[in-house]
Amino acid sequence: MPFSHTIGNIRYTFANLADLLAKATPLRSGDVLAGVAAESAEQRVAAQFALADLPLQHFLNEQVVPYEQDEVTRLIVDQHNIEAFDPVGGFTVGEFRDWLLSDEATAERLAALAPGLTPEMAAAVSKLMRLQDLIVVAAKIRVVTKFRTTVGLSGRLSTRLQPNHPTDDPAGIAASIIDGLLLGSGDAVIGINPAGDSVAATANLLRLIEAVRTRFQIPAQSCVLAHITTQLGALEAGAPVDLLFQSIAGTEAANRSFGVNLSLLAEANEAGRSLSRGAVCADGTVGRDVMYFETGQGSALSANAHHGVDQQTLEARAYGVARAFDPMLVNTVVGFIGPEYLYDGKQITRAGLEDHFCGKLLGLPMGCDVCYTNHAEADQDDMDALLTLLGAAGVNYIMGVPGADDVMLNYQSTSFHDALYLRRILGLRPAPEFEAWLGGEGFERLRLEAKSPERLLLAAARLLK
């Protein structure tokens, strides 16, 4: 079905829903590379006008990727909750934007609405929003998850402690873990990107984190970000697996390029929950949120699996995959792929806030890896700005990388000190269980064992014995 809008005496026509969404998207290099971006600012504005007038109901009748060809589309359509959608079912996309910004869109109503929204609806309304709109709506939404810590509570900011090492050297990783813990990092997860992808190496790294956790009685969860099949192999071999990680995307073909499908993700979720390693909560239940997903705009395009759909809409569809598994953590690695997809700091900032908004609107516990590659037109000042904006938007967690420079993945992220800055400037605190640990005997023991650089290395070495 074509859509159109006239500006002056020029009538702009858009072939279908995917074309309309792509042309309405604020400029980014990935859409230009894919050949789906608006050809002019005027065409983009015309598309945004046409999109604003489109009824939300239309998204239930036209799919951007055919139902018969794509299991992600089938998941989105088959799990849509029409009763949850009903309160906004008579809105156009523009009216939906206005409602989201109104006082009527309370935290409770937004939480109840989430199962009734499709990812394409979330993507569509984000395309009509300024940065402040994305921030103010996301800030209303709290999505709380639990394993050993409770992440996402109001007034809290958590971090993933990311102690990567280019050769998976245990002493180097242990030293980075201790360094991060001393600076209050790690309450979302202690998560290592391994240099290798073997079951044995993954199991060894999991045992290393477990040794740190148990020695100092840390309320934290661990993860080694190997391929999901490798992690399942480590689990079957008896390794201490807490969270199970996988990168995901918004089309079946893109997920296939990652070596996964929905069935495999369901298997992993069930296997992780069967271990019952989460802490007992105050209400007597055990923390059972065991999945950790990472996403990023451009992943489907880089796999030649984008079906002519813009990268931000496909990113929102990845969130449709994630929410089917009640994850503990989801984060967009916003600038990681490179300038081919998000060219500069301006595009990275916009994408980070869009991703956070869409994920939260769909009911996900969103974090963000505030990052860029060294060949992008961006620098740490851009990351400081995005970090601060995400803090205002209520992001659940960010990354904690030694010196903000990941020496294994070779990109720039946020440091342990960046999290301390954001907590101080916005009056935020760590997860409550972790905050209590920071004031207790376990942290004091860690501090005494590693109160100098030399002793830090000695403490790391002791963990390996």
XYZ file of C-alpha atoms in Angstrom, residues 124-429:
306
model
C 7.699 4.651 14.110
C 6.872 6.951 17.007
C 10.570 7.427 17.838
C 11.116 8.819 14.325
C 8.780 11.724 15.172
C 10.589 12.605 18.399
C 13.321 15.021 19.346
C 16.023 13.889 21.772
C 14.227 15.474 24.722
C 11.060 13.561 23.807
C 12.953 10.262 23.778
C 14.433 11.110 27.166
C 11.294 12.270 28.959
C 9.214 9.240 27.938
C 11.942 6.691 28.697
C 12.520 8.305 32.099
C 8.944 7.410 33.083
C 9.544 3.702 32.522
C 11.242 1.393 35.014
C 11.869 -2.224 34.050
C 13.253 -4.145 37.037
C 15.009 -7.529 36.831
C 16.592 -9.816 39.415
C 19.259 -12.478 39.697
C 21.613 -11.846 42.632
C 21.144 -8.094 42.338
C 18.039 -6.066 41.531
C 18.682 -3.901 38.470
C 16.534 -1.070 37.134
C 15.050 0.450 40.276
C 14.357 4.174 40.337
C 17.324 6.210 41.573
C 19.801 3.441 40.735
C 22.462 3.013 38.053
C 24.237 -0.309 37.582
C 27.309 -1.254 35.568
C 28.646 -4.213 33.678
C 32.248 -4.767 34.773
C 34.004 -5.656 31.485
C 37.533 -6.956 32.267
C 38.519 -8.133 28.771
C 42.065 -9.212 27.946
C 43.560 -9.763 24.454
C 44.914 -13.201 25.395
C 42.412 -14.169 28.126
C 45.263 -13.958 30.641
C 43.686 -14.930 33.987
C 45.913 -12.651 36.074
C 45.165 -9.644 33.879
C 41.424 -10.353 33.958
C 41.443 -10.873 37.724
C 43.315 -7.597 38.260
C 40.760 -5.724 36.134
C 37.884 -7.329 38.040
C 39.342 -6.280 41.381
C 40.054 -2.775 40.058
C 36.438 -2.424 38.896
C 34.994 -3.740 42.147
C 37.081 -1.264 44.149
C 35.487 1.520 42.066
C 31.949 0.257 42.632
C 31.455 -1.478 39.298
C 29.870 -4.859 38.575
C 26.350 -4.824 40.006
C 24.689 -5.529 36.632
C 27.109 -8.310 35.686
C 30.791 -9.186 35.625
C 30.978 -10.040 31.938
C 34.045 -11.094 29.953
C 34.295 -11.085 26.160
C 36.677 -14.023 25.628
C 39.431 -13.846 23.031
C 38.720 -17.504 22.202
C 35.465 -19.433 21.967
C 36.205 -22.881 23.383
C 34.185 -24.622 26.070
C 37.308 -25.134 28.193
C 38.335 -21.458 28.051
C 34.792 -20.315 28.787
C 34.523 -22.667 31.772
C 37.872 -21.476 33.147
C 36.851 -17.828 32.955
C 33.543 -18.591 34.656
C 35.412 -20.356 37.462
C 37.704 -17.335 37.797
C 34.757 -14.961 38.311
C 33.195 -17.453 40.718
C 36.422 -17.521 42.742
C 36.362 -13.729 43.085
C 32.657 -13.700 43.906
C 32.803 -16.340 46.600
C 36.087 -15.161 48.162
C 34.682 -11.692 48.783
C 30.995 -12.693 49.107
C 29.915 -10.424 46.259
C 26.232 -10.191 45.289
C 26.833 -10.169 41.541
C 26.220 -12.366 38.513
C 28.765 -13.570 35.998
C 28.788 -14.098 32.252
C 31.345 -15.089 29.631
C 30.174 -13.741 26.305
C 31.109 -16.690 24.123
C 28.652 -18.061 21.578
C 25.503 -19.419 23.208
C 26.333 -22.991 22.163
C 29.758 -22.679 23.798
C 28.160 -21.438 27.005
C 25.711 -24.345 26.964
C 28.663 -26.685 26.558
C 30.307 -25.113 29.605
C 27.050 -25.440 31.527
C 26.801 -29.138 30.640
C 30.421 -29.566 31.771
C 29.519 -28.250 35.223
C 30.855 -24.690 34.951
C 29.215 -22.113 37.278
C 26.968 -20.412 34.699
C 24.841 -17.478 35.873
C 23.688 -15.457 32.846
C 23.640 -16.765 29.277
C 24.603 -14.263 26.593
C 23.889 -13.873 22.894
C 23.998 -11.128 20.286
C 20.677 -10.922 18.467
C 19.202 -9.021 15.531
C 15.834 -8.146 14.036
C 15.483 -10.690 11.229
C 15.706 -14.452 11.034
C 18.495 -14.246 8.453
C 20.556 -11.850 10.586
C 20.181 -14.129 13.610
C 21.216 -17.041 11.419
C 24.432 -15.149 10.653
C 25.039 -15.137 14.429
C 24.452 -18.893 14.474
C 21.216 -18.734 16.458
C 17.454 -19.050 16.116
C 14.521 -18.670 18.481
C 14.499 -22.357 19.390
C 18.139 -22.244 20.510
C 17.514 -19.137 22.621
C 14.555 -20.858 24.286
C 16.724 -23.894 25.032
C 19.372 -21.683 26.646
C 16.795 -19.820 28.736
C 15.372 -23.078 30.046
C 18.830 -24.504 30.779
C 19.922 -21.409 32.702
C 16.784 -21.303 34.787
C 17.083 -24.997 35.630
C 20.270 -24.265 37.619
C 18.415 -21.985 40.078
C 21.600 -20.053 40.885
C 19.829 -16.739 41.496
C 19.460 -15.308 44.978
C 16.333 -15.730 47.073
C 14.380 -12.482 46.925
C 12.543 -10.806 49.781
C 9.267 -12.349 48.628
C 10.791 -15.834 48.753
C 11.176 -16.247 44.986
C 14.498 -17.024 43.295
C 15.955 -14.601 40.745
C 15.207 -16.321 37.427
C 16.116 -13.685 34.825
C 19.052 -15.460 33.167
C 19.376 -14.122 29.610
C 21.687 -11.299 28.516
C 21.245 -9.897 25.002
C 23.289 -7.368 23.058
C 22.100 -5.594 19.933
C 23.209 -2.734 17.685
C 21.916 -0.737 14.750
C 23.398 -2.012 11.497
C 23.864 -5.679 12.368
C 21.248 -6.884 9.864
C 22.696 -4.688 7.123
C 26.214 -5.973 7.792
C 24.857 -9.521 7.345
C 23.017 -8.536 4.129
C 19.826 -9.558 5.935
C 17.946 -6.256 6.189
C 15.158 -6.870 3.617
C 15.265 -3.202 2.592
C 14.222 -2.069 6.091
C 15.977 0.801 7.878
C 18.430 -0.138 10.599
C 16.593 1.523 13.473
C 13.345 -0.341 12.769
C 15.297 -3.590 12.599
C 16.958 -2.734 15.902
C 13.520 -2.388 17.485
C 12.592 -5.795 16.045
C 15.602 -7.260 17.871
C 13.923 -6.053 21.066
C 10.875 -8.031 19.995
C 13.111 -11.104 20.069
C 14.615 -10.212 23.442
C 11.357 -9.665 25.303
C 10.148 -13.169 24.467
C 12.748 -14.516 26.940
C 12.327 -12.174 29.954
C 16.006 -11.171 29.970
C 17.986 -9.914 32.943
C 19.919 -7.470 30.762
C 19.647 -5.999 27.267
C 21.972 -3.399 25.857
C 22.584 -1.704 22.562
C 26.294 -1.528 21.692
C 25.474 1.699 19.986
C 28.636 2.783 18.163
C 30.501 -0.514 17.972
C 30.042 -1.486 14.316
C 31.531 1.728 12.972
C 30.944 4.877 10.894
C 29.525 2.901 7.963
C 26.361 2.604 10.085
C 26.527 5.565 12.494
C 28.909 8.112 11.060
C 29.613 10.556 13.875
C 28.856 11.565 17.443
C 25.553 13.159 16.439
C 24.273 9.957 14.816
C 25.558 7.782 17.669
C 23.834 10.003 20.247
C 20.525 9.893 18.412
C 20.740 6.118 17.951
C 21.568 5.471 21.604
C 18.559 7.433 22.825
C 16.270 5.856 20.203
C 17.368 2.363 21.184
C 16.931 3.018 24.886
C 13.481 4.547 24.316
C 12.237 1.734 22.056
C 13.526 -1.003 24.347
C 11.967 0.521 27.444
C 8.668 1.174 25.621
C 8.561 -2.527 24.687
C 9.138 -3.539 28.317
C 12.851 -4.354 28.293
C 15.535 -3.699 30.948
C 17.705 -1.477 28.739
C 21.341 -0.631 29.176
C 23.719 0.937 26.706
C 27.349 0.466 25.766
C 28.152 4.136 25.160
C 30.902 3.568 22.636
C 32.597 4.355 19.345
C 35.302 2.908 17.125
C 38.530 4.772 16.529
C 37.760 5.479 12.862
C 34.393 7.148 13.583
C 33.934 10.918 13.639
C 33.404 10.838 17.383
C 35.396 11.238 20.575
C 35.052 10.936 24.335
C 33.275 14.292 24.584
C 30.472 12.817 22.463
C 30.341 9.828 24.775
C 30.206 12.075 27.859
C 27.194 13.832 26.360
C 25.369 10.596 25.480
C 26.230 9.099 28.872
C 24.697 12.074 30.666
C 21.581 12.069 28.467
C 21.059 8.341 29.056
C 21.416 8.892 32.787
C 18.659 11.512 32.600
C 16.565 9.003 30.593
C 16.860 6.382 33.345
C 19.165 3.859 31.694
C 19.446 0.654 33.745
C 23.178 0.158 33.323
C 26.290 1.126 31.376
C 29.680 -0.484 30.771
C 32.686 -0.287 33.065
C 35.876 -0.818 31.045
C 39.367 -0.161 32.480
C 40.351 3.293 31.233
C 37.325 3.258 28.843
C 39.608 1.521 26.295
C 38.792 -2.117 25.558
C 42.178 -3.608 24.714
C 40.664 -6.842 23.387
C 37.752 -5.581 21.278
C 39.695 -2.424 20.311
C 36.990 0.197 20.782
C 36.268 3.058 23.174
C 33.572 2.731 25.837
C 32.930 4.072 29.352
C 35.157 3.600 32.367
C 34.642 2.749 36.017
C 35.123 6.461 36.734
C 32.437 7.442 34.216
C 29.861 5.510 36.225
C 31.001 7.260 39.404
C 30.578 10.609 37.635
C 27.046 9.785 36.511
C 26.013 8.478 39.914
C 27.346 11.612 41.601
C 25.964 14.218 39.190
C 22.472 12.651 39.077
C 22.314 11.348 42.645
C 22.158 7.691 41.575
C 23.223 4.632 43.578
